[in-house]
Coordinates of N, CA and C in Angstrom, one line a residue:
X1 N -11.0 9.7 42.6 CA -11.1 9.9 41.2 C -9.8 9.7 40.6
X2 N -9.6 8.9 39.3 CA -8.5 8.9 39.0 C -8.4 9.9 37.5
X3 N -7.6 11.2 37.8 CA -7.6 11.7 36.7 C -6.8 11.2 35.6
X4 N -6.0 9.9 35.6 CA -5.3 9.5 34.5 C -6.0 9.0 33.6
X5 N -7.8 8.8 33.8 CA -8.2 8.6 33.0 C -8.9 9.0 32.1
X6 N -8.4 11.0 32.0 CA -9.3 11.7 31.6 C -8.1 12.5 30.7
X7 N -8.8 13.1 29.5 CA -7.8 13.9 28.6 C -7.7 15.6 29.2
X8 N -6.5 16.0 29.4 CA -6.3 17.1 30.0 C -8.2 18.3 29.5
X9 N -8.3 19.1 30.5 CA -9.3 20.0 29.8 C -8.9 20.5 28.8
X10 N -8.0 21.2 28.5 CA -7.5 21.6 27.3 C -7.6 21.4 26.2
X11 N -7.0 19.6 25.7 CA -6.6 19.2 24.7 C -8.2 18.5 24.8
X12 N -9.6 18.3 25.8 CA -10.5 17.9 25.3 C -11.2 19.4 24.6
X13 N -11.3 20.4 25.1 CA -11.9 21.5 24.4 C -11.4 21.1 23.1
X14 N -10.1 21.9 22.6 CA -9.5 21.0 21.2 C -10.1 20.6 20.4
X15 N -10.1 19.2 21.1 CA -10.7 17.9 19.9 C -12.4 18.1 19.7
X16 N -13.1 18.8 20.8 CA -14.5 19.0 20.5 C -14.2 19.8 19.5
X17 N -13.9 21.3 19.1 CA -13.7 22.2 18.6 C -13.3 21.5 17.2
X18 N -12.6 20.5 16.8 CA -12.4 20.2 15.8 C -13.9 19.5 15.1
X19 N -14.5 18.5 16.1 CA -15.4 17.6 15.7 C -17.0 18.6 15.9
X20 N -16.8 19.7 15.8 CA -18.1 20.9 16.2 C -18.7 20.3 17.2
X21 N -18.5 19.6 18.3 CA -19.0 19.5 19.7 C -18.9 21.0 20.4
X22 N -20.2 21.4 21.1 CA -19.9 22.4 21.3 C -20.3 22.7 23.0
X23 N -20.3 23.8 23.9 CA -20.4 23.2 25.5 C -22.3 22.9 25.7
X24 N -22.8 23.5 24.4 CA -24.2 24.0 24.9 C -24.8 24.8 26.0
X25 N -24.0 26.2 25.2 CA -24.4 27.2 26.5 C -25.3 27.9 26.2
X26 N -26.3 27.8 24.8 CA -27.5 28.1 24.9 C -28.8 27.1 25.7
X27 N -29.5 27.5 26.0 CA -30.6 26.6 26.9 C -31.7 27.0 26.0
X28 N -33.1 26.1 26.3 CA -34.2 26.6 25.8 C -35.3 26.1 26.6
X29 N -36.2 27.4 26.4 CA -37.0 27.1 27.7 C -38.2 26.7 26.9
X30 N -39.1 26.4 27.8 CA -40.4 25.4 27.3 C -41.2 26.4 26.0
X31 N -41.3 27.4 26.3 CA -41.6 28.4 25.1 C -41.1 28.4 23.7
X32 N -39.6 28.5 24.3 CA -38.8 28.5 22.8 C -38.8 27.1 21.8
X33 N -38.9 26.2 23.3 CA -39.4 24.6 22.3 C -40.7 24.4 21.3
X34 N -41.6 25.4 22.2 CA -43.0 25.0 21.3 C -42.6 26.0 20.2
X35 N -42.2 27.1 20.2 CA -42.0 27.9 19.0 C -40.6 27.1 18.2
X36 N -40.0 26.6 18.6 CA -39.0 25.8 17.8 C -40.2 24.4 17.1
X37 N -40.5 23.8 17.6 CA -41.5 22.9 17.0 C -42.4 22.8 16.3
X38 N -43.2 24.2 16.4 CA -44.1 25.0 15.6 C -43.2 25.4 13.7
X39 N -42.0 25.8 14.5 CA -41.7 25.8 13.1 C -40.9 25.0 12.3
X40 N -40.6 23.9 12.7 CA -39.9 22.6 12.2 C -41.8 21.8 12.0
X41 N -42.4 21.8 12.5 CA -43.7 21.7 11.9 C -44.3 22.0 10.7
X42 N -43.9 23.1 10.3 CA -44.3 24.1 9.5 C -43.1 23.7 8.1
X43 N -42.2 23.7 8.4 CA -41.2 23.4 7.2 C -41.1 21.4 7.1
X44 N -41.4 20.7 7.8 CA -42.0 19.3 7.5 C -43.2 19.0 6.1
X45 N -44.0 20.1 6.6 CA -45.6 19.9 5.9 C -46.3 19.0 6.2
X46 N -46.2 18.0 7.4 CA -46.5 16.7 7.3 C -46.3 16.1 8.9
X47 N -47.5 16.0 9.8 CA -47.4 15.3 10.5 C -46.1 14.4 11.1
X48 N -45.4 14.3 12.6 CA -44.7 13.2 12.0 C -44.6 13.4 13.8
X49 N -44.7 11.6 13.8 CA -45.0 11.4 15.5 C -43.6 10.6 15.8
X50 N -43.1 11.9 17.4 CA -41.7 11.5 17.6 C -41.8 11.7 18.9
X51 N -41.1 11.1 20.0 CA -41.3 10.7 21.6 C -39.9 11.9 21.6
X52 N -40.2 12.6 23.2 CA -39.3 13.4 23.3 C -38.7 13.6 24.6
X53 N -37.7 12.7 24.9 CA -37.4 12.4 26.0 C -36.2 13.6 26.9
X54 N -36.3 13.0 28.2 CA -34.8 13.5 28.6 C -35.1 15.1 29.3
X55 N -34.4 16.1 28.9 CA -34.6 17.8 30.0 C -35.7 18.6 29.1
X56 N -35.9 18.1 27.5 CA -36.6 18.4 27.1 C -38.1 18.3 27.1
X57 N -38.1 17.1 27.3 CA -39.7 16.6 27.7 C -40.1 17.1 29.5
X58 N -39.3 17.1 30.4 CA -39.4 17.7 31.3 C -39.2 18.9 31.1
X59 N -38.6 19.9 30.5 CA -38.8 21.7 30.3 C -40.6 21.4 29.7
X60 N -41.0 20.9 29.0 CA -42.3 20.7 28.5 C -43.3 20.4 29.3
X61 N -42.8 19.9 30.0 CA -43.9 19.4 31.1 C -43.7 20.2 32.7
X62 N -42.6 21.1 32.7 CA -42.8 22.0 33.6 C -41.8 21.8 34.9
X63 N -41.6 20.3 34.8 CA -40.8 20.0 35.6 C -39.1 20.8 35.7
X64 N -38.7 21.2 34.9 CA -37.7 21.7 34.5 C -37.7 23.0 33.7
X65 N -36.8 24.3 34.5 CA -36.8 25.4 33.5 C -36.2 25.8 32.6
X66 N -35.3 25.1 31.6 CA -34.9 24.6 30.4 C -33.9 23.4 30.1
X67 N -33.7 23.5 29.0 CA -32.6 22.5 28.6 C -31.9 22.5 27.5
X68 N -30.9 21.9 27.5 CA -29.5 22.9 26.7 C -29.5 21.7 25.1
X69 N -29.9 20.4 25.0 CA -30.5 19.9 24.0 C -31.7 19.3 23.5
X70 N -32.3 18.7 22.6 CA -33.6 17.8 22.3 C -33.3 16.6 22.4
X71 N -33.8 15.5 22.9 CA -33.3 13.9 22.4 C -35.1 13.8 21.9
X72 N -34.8 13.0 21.2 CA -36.2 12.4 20.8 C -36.0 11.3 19.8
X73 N -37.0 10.5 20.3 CA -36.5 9.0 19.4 C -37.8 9.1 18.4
X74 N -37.8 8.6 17.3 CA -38.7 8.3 16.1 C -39.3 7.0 16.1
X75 N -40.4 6.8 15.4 CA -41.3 5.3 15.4 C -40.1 4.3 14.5
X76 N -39.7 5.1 13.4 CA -39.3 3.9 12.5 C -38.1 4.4 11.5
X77 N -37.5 3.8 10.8 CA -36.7 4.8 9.9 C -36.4 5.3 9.0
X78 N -38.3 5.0 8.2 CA -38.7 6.3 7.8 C -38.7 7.4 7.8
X79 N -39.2 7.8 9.4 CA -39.4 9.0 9.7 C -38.1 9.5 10.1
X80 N -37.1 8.7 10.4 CA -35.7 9.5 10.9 C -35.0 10.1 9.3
X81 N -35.3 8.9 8.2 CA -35.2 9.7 7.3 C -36.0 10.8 6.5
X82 N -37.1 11.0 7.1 CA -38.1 12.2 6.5 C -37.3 13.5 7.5
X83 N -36.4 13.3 8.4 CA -36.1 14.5 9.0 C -34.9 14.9 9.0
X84 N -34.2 13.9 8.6 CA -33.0 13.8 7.9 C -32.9 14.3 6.6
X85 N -33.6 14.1 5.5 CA -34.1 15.0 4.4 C -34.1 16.4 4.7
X86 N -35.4 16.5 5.5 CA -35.6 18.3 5.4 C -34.8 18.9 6.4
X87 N -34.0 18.0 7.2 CA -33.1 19.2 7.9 C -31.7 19.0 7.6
X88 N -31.1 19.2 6.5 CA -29.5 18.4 6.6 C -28.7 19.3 7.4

């Protein structure tokens, strides 16, 4: 491994810390997602069909005992802007 090609740990904590990158040391388990979903549901008012890939869809499906973010892709960009609205 060549570490000359990496920014000391230090000065990358730093720069995350400036740009709100953060380590994601909360996790969430398949529970907390349906109750997270439930209520981003609820504050939507409105239907809205979004694919949800990655540790998340696997914490969902069991395969996995949590996961430290969401990825999920949208149909169109519409809907990235209907969620972009209600969540700034």
């Amino acid at each position: 491994k060549d570490a000359g090609n990496f920014l000391p740990w230090n000065e990358f904590k730093a720069i995350a810390q400036v740009y709100e990158v953060n380590d994601a040391k909360q996790k969430y388990s398949a529970q907390e997602l349906e109750e997270l979903f439930n209520e981003i549901g609820q504050t939507l008012g409105e239907p809205l069909k979004v694919f949800l890939i990655g540790g998340c869809n696997m914490a969902l499906q069991g395969i996995k005992a949590v996961t430290k973010d969401i990825d999920l892709i949208v149909k169109d960009k519409a809907y990235f802007e209907k969620i972009e609205s209600d969540f700034p």
